[in-house]
Amino acid sequence: MTGILELILFLLMVAVGGERGAIAVLVLCGNILILAGTIILLAKGYPVFLVVFLAAVMIGYITLIKQNGKNLKTIAAFASVTGTMFVLSLLIYLVVWKAQGGGLNEIQSMQEDIMYFYESDIHLSMLRIAVSVTILSALGAAIDTALSVTSAVYEVKQHRPELCQKELFASGMQVGKEIIGTTVNTLLFVYLGDSMLLFAYLRKGGYTIETIVNSQFLFQELSVMLFGAVACVLIVPFAAYCIAYVLSNESGLKKSKFLHKN
């Protein structure tokens, strides 16, 4: 059944997107391979944060530049994603580490398959893994929002070449305001939809509101969702500034490249 769904997805992406759709499929496969390699390296004991950082950079590069081509809007989007994720990673580290949000939560620790069929001591810092999972979860939302902003401002520049850097930045901020609401709502429905069975289980189990609010499993779910939303909001000014700067200095960049080649 999984293979059938994958085939349907592939056919639809090629039928609707044409050549770009086929490239998107290849990029998706490449990102899956990167994540698989990340898991293997983590299991072998390589430094968690170094591996995750390299994986995030590679995913951002492949998704933005390899898929959409190397141009001003993808370069600006990649730069903004890199800067935003660096700042956001520090915040994620502080919050998740302070809350001790790693490891098995209360629900998982009561499941028999976890307790009897899985080895609990895998010689990995589950707290560092939790931080890394949160970072990678926020990465996808940041990439999508960044490219939306840079592409919109790029089109504005093509039609209004007289606009200055400040005006282009304001245009990017306005685009960001338009898409933030829908993007955050999308993340909300994705994570809440994934947790519906869990909340139904808690309701049937008679857990009190105090227990749920102070539970580790609720923190783990909400932290991923909220940091994804924070990434969408934080990336907007970064992306707007990067694309405005790049477009405003486009002639200078082209001149410097010409002199460098000669």
CSV table of C-alpha atoms in Angstrom, one decimal:
chain,number,residue,atom,x,y,z
A,1,MET,CA,0.0,0.0,0.0
A,2,THR,CA,2.9,2.4,0.8
A,3,GLY,CA,4.4,1.7,-2.6
A,4,ILE,CA,1.1,2.4,-4.3
A,5,LEU,CA,0.8,5.8,-2.5
A,6,GLU,CA,4.4,6.6,-3.4
A,7,LEU,CA,3.7,5.8,-7.1
A,8,ILE,CA,0.6,8.0,-7.1
A,9,LEU,CA,2.6,10.9,-5.6
A,10,PHE,CA,5.3,10.5,-8.2
A,11,LEU,CA,2.9,10.4,-11.1
A,12,LEU,CA,1.0,13.4,-9.8
A,13,MET,CA,4.2,15.5,-9.3
A,14,VAL,CA,5.4,14.7,-12.8
A,15,ALA,CA,2.0,15.3,-14.4
A,16,VAL,CA,1.4,18.6,-12.6
A,17,GLY,CA,5.0,19.9,-12.3
A,18,GLY,CA,6.5,18.4,-15.5
A,19,GLU,CA,10.3,18.6,-15.4
A,20,ARG,CA,10.3,20.6,-12.2
A,21,GLY,CA,8.1,17.9,-10.6
A,22,ALA,CA,10.5,15.2,-11.6
A,23,ILE,CA,13.4,17.3,-10.1
A,24,ALA,CA,11.3,17.7,-6.9
A,25,VAL,CA,11.0,13.9,-6.7
A,26,LEU,CA,14.8,13.5,-7.0
A,27,VAL,CA,15.4,16.2,-4.4
A,28,LEU,CA,12.9,14.5,-2.0
A,29,CYS,CA,14.8,11.2,-2.5
A,30,GLY,CA,18.1,13.0,-1.8
A,31,ASN,CA,16.7,14.5,1.4
A,32,ILE,CA,15.5,11.1,2.5
A,33,LEU,CA,19.0,9.7,1.9
A,34,ILE,CA,20.5,12.6,3.9
A,35,LEU,CA,18.2,11.9,6.9
A,36,ALA,CA,19.0,8.2,6.6
A,37,GLY,CA,22.7,8.9,6.7
A,38,THR,CA,22.1,11.3,9.7
A,39,ILE,CA,20.4,8.5,11.6
A,40,ILE,CA,23.3,6.1,10.8
A,41,LEU,CA,26.0,8.5,11.9
A,42,LEU,CA,24.1,9.3,15.1
A,43,ALA,CA,23.7,5.6,15.9
A,44,LYS,CA,27.5,5.2,15.4
A,45,GLY,CA,28.2,7.8,18.0
A,46,TYR,CA,29.2,10.8,15.9
A,47,PRO,CA,28.7,14.2,17.6
A,48,VAL,CA,25.0,14.9,17.5
A,49,PHE,CA,25.0,18.7,16.9
A,50,LEU,CA,27.7,18.5,14.2
A,51,VAL,CA,25.9,15.8,12.2
A,52,VAL,CA,22.6,17.6,12.5
A,53,PHE,CA,24.1,20.9,11.5
A,54,LEU,CA,25.7,19.4,8.4
A,55,ALA,CA,22.5,17.6,7.5
A,56,ALA,CA,20.5,20.9,7.8
A,57,VAL,CA,22.9,22.7,5.5
A,58,MET,CA,22.8,20.0,2.9
A,59,ILE,CA,19.0,19.7,3.0
A,60,GLY,CA,18.7,23.5,2.7
A,61,TYR,CA,21.2,23.6,-0.2
A,62,ILE,CA,19.6,20.7,-2.1
A,63,THR,CA,16.0,21.9,-1.6
A,64,LEU,CA,16.6,25.6,-2.5
A,65,ILE,CA,19.5,25.7,-4.9
A,66,LYS,CA,19.6,22.3,-6.6
A,67,GLN,CA,15.9,22.1,-7.0
A,68,ASN,CA,15.2,25.7,-8.0
A,69,GLY,CA,18.5,26.6,-9.7
A,70,LYS,CA,21.3,28.9,-8.5
A,71,ASN,CA,19.9,32.5,-8.8
A,72,LEU,CA,19.5,35.6,-6.6
A,73,LYS,CA,16.3,34.5,-5.0
A,74,THR,CA,17.5,31.0,-4.0
A,75,ILE,CA,20.9,32.3,-2.8
A,76,ALA,CA,19.1,34.9,-0.6
A,77,ALA,CA,16.7,32.2,0.7
A,78,PHE,CA,19.6,29.9,1.5
A,79,ALA,CA,21.5,32.7,3.3
A,80,SER,CA,18.4,33.7,5.3
A,81,VAL,CA,17.6,30.0,6.3
A,82,THR,CA,21.2,29.5,7.5
A,83,GLY,CA,21.2,32.7,9.6
A,84,THR,CA,17.7,32.0,11.0
A,85,MET,CA,18.3,28.4,11.9
A,86,PHE,CA,21.6,29.3,13.6
A,87,VAL,CA,19.7,31.8,15.9
A,88,LEU,CA,16.8,29.5,16.3
A,89,SER,CA,19.0,26.6,17.2
A,90,LEU,CA,20.4,28.5,20.2
A,91,LEU,CA,16.9,29.2,21.4
A,92,ILE,CA,15.8,25.6,20.9
A,93,TYR,CA,18.8,24.3,22.7
A,94,LEU,CA,18.2,26.6,25.7
A,95,VAL,CA,14.5,25.7,26.0
A,96,VAL,CA,14.6,22.0,25.3
A,97,TRP,CA,17.7,21.5,27.4
A,98,LYS,CA,16.3,23.5,30.3
A,99,ALA,CA,13.0,21.6,30.2
A,100,GLN,CA,14.8,18.3,30.0
A,101,GLY,CA,12.4,17.3,27.1
A,102,GLY,CA,14.3,14.3,25.8
A,103,GLY,CA,13.8,10.6,26.2
A,104,LEU,CA,10.7,8.5,26.5
A,105,ASN,CA,7.7,10.4,27.7
A,106,GLU,CA,5.1,9.1,30.2
A,107,ILE,CA,2.9,7.4,27.6
A,108,GLN,CA,5.8,5.7,25.8
A,109,SER,CA,7.4,4.4,29.1
A,110,MET,CA,4.2,2.6,29.9
A,111,GLN,CA,4.0,0.7,26.6
A,112,GLU,CA,5.1,-3.0,26.8
A,113,ASP,CA,6.9,-3.0,23.5
A,114,ILE,CA,9.1,-0.2,24.7
A,115,MET,CA,9.8,-1.8,28.0
A,116,TYR,CA,10.3,-5.4,26.9
A,117,PHE,CA,11.4,-5.4,23.3
A,118,TYR,CA,13.6,-2.4,23.0
A,119,GLU,CA,17.0,-1.6,24.6
A,120,SER,CA,16.6,1.5,26.7
A,121,ASP,CA,20.3,2.2,27.1
A,122,ILE,CA,21.6,3.0,23.5
A,123,HIS,CA,24.5,5.1,24.7
A,124,LEU,CA,23.1,8.3,23.1
A,125,SER,CA,22.1,11.5,24.8
A,126,MET,CA,18.3,11.5,24.2
A,127,LEU,CA,18.2,15.2,25.2
A,128,ARG,CA,20.6,16.1,22.4
A,129,ILE,CA,18.5,13.9,20.0
A,130,ALA,CA,15.4,15.8,21.1
A,131,VAL,CA,17.1,19.2,20.4
A,132,SER,CA,18.2,17.9,17.0
A,133,VAL,CA,14.7,16.6,16.1
A,134,THR,CA,13.2,20.0,16.9
A,135,ILE,CA,15.8,21.8,14.8
A,136,LEU,CA,15.2,19.6,11.8
A,137,SER,CA,11.4,19.9,12.2
A,138,ALA,CA,11.6,23.7,12.1
A,139,LEU,CA,13.9,23.6,9.1
A,140,GLY,CA,11.2,22.6,6.5
A,141,ALA,CA,8.9,25.4,7.5
A,142,ALA,CA,11.8,28.0,7.4
A,143,ILE,CA,12.8,26.8,3.9
A,144,ASP,CA,9.3,27.1,2.5
A,145,THR,CA,8.6,30.5,3.9
A,146,ALA,CA,12.0,31.9,2.9
A,147,LEU,CA,11.6,30.9,-0.7
A,148,SER,CA,8.1,32.3,-0.8
A,149,VAL,CA,9.3,35.7,0.4
A,150,THR,CA,12.4,35.9,-1.8
A,151,SER,CA,10.5,34.8,-4.9
A,152,ALA,CA,7.7,37.4,-4.4
A,153,VAL,CA,10.2,40.3,-3.8
A,154,TYR,CA,12.2,39.2,-6.9
A,155,GLU,CA,9.1,39.5,-9.0
A,156,VAL,CA,8.4,42.9,-7.5
A,157,LYS,CA,11.9,44.0,-8.5
A,158,GLN,CA,11.4,42.8,-12.1
A,159,HIS,CA,8.3,44.9,-12.5
A,160,ARG,CA,9.5,47.9,-10.4
A,161,PRO,CA,13.3,48.1,-10.9
A,162,GLU,CA,13.3,51.7,-9.5
A,163,LEU,CA,12.6,50.4,-5.9
A,164,CYS,CA,15.3,50.9,-3.4
A,165,GLN,CA,16.6,48.4,-0.8
A,166,LYS,CA,14.3,49.9,1.9
A,167,GLU,CA,11.2,49.6,-0.3
A,168,LEU,CA,12.1,46.1,-1.3
A,169,PHE,CA,12.5,45.1,2.4
A,170,ALA,CA,9.1,46.6,3.1
A,171,SER,CA,7.6,44.6,0.2
A,172,GLY,CA,9.1,41.4,1.6
A,173,MET,CA,7.7,42.1,5.1
A,174,GLN,CA,4.3,42.7,3.6
A,175,VAL,CA,4.5,39.4,1.7
A,176,GLY,CA,5.5,37.7,4.9
A,177,LYS,CA,2.5,39.1,6.8
A,178,GLU,CA,0.2,37.6,4.2
A,179,ILE,CA,1.6,34.1,4.4
A,180,ILE,CA,2.4,33.8,8.1
A,181,GLY,CA,-1.2,33.1,9.1
A,182,THR,CA,-1.8,30.3,6.6
A,183,THR,CA,1.7,28.7,7.2
A,184,VAL,CA,1.2,28.7,11.0
A,185,ASN,CA,-2.3,27.2,10.6
A,186,THR,CA,-0.9,24.5,8.4
A,187,LEU,CA,1.7,23.5,11.0
A,188,LEU,CA,-1.0,23.6,13.7
A,189,PHE,CA,-3.3,21.2,11.8
A,190,VAL,CA,-0.4,18.9,10.9
A,191,TYR,CA,0.8,18.4,14.5
A,192,LEU,CA,-2.6,18.4,16.1
A,193,GLY,CA,-4.0,16.0,13.6
A,194,ASP,CA,-1.0,13.7,14.3
A,195,SER,CA,-1.8,13.9,18.1
A,196,MET,CA,-5.6,13.3,17.9
A,197,LEU,CA,-5.3,9.7,19.0
A,198,LEU,CA,-3.0,10.6,21.9
A,199,PHE,CA,-5.5,13.2,23.2
A,200,ALA,CA,-8.3,10.7,22.9
A,201,TYR,CA,-6.3,8.2,24.8
A,202,LEU,CA,-5.7,10.8,27.6
A,203,ARG,CA,-9.4,11.7,27.7
A,204,LYS,CA,-10.3,8.0,28.1
A,205,GLY,CA,-7.6,7.5,30.7
A,206,GLY,CA,-9.1,10.2,32.9
A,207,TYR,CA,-5.9,12.2,33.2
A,208,THR,CA,-6.4,15.6,34.9
A,209,ILE,CA,-5.6,18.9,33.1
A,210,GLU,CA,-2.8,19.5,35.6
A,211,THR,CA,-1.2,16.2,34.8
A,212,ILE,CA,-1.4,16.9,31.0
A,213,VAL,CA,-0.2,20.4,31.2
A,214,ASN,CA,2.9,19.4,33.2
A,215,SER,CA,3.6,16.3,31.2
A,216,GLN,CA,6.7,15.6,29.1
A,217,PHE,CA,4.7,14.3,26.2
A,218,LEU,CA,2.7,17.5,25.8
A,219,PHE,CA,5.9,19.5,25.9
A,220,GLN,CA,7.5,17.4,23.2
A,221,GLU,CA,4.5,17.8,20.9
A,222,LEU,CA,4.1,21.5,21.5
A,223,SER,CA,7.8,22.3,21.3
A,224,VAL,CA,8.1,20.9,17.8
A,225,MET,CA,4.9,22.7,16.7
A,226,LEU,CA,5.7,26.1,18.3
A,227,PHE,CA,9.3,26.2,17.1
A,228,GLY,CA,8.2,25.4,13.6
A,229,ALA,CA,5.8,28.4,13.9
A,230,VAL,CA,8.6,30.6,15.3
A,231,ALA,CA,10.8,29.6,12.4
A,232,CYS,CA,8.1,30.8,9.9
A,233,VAL,CA,7.8,34.1,11.7
A,234,LEU,CA,11.5,34.7,12.3
A,235,ILE,CA,12.5,33.8,8.7
A,236,VAL,CA,10.4,36.6,7.2
A,237,PRO,CA,12.6,39.6,8.2
A,238,PHE,CA,15.8,37.6,7.5
A,239,ALA,CA,14.6,36.6,4.0
A,240,ALA,CA,13.2,40.1,3.2
A,241,TYR,CA,16.5,41.7,4.2
A,242,CYS,CA,18.7,39.2,2.3
A,243,ILE,CA,16.7,39.5,-1.0
A,244,ALA,CA,16.5,43.3,-0.7
A,245,TYR,CA,20.2,43.5,-0.2
A,246,VAL,CA,21.0,41.1,-3.0
A,247,LEU,CA,18.7,42.8,-5.5
A,248,SER,CA,19.9,46.3,-4.5
A,249,ASN,CA,23.5,45.3,-5.0
A,250,GLU,CA,22.9,43.1,-8.0
A,251,SER,CA,25.0,45.3,-10.4
A,252,GLY,CA,27.9,45.4,-8.0
A,253,LEU,CA,27.8,41.6,-7.6
A,254,LYS,CA,27.8,41.0,-11.3
A,255,LYS,CA,30.7,43.5,-11.7
A,256,SER,CA,32.7,41.8,-9.0
A,257,LYS,CA,32.2,38.4,-10.6
A,258,PHE,CA,33.2,39.7,-14.0
A,259,LEU,CA,36.5,41.2,-12.6
A,260,HIS,CA,37.1,38.0,-10.7
A,261,LYS,CA,36.8,35.9,-13.9
A,262,ASN,CA,39.2,38.2,-15.7
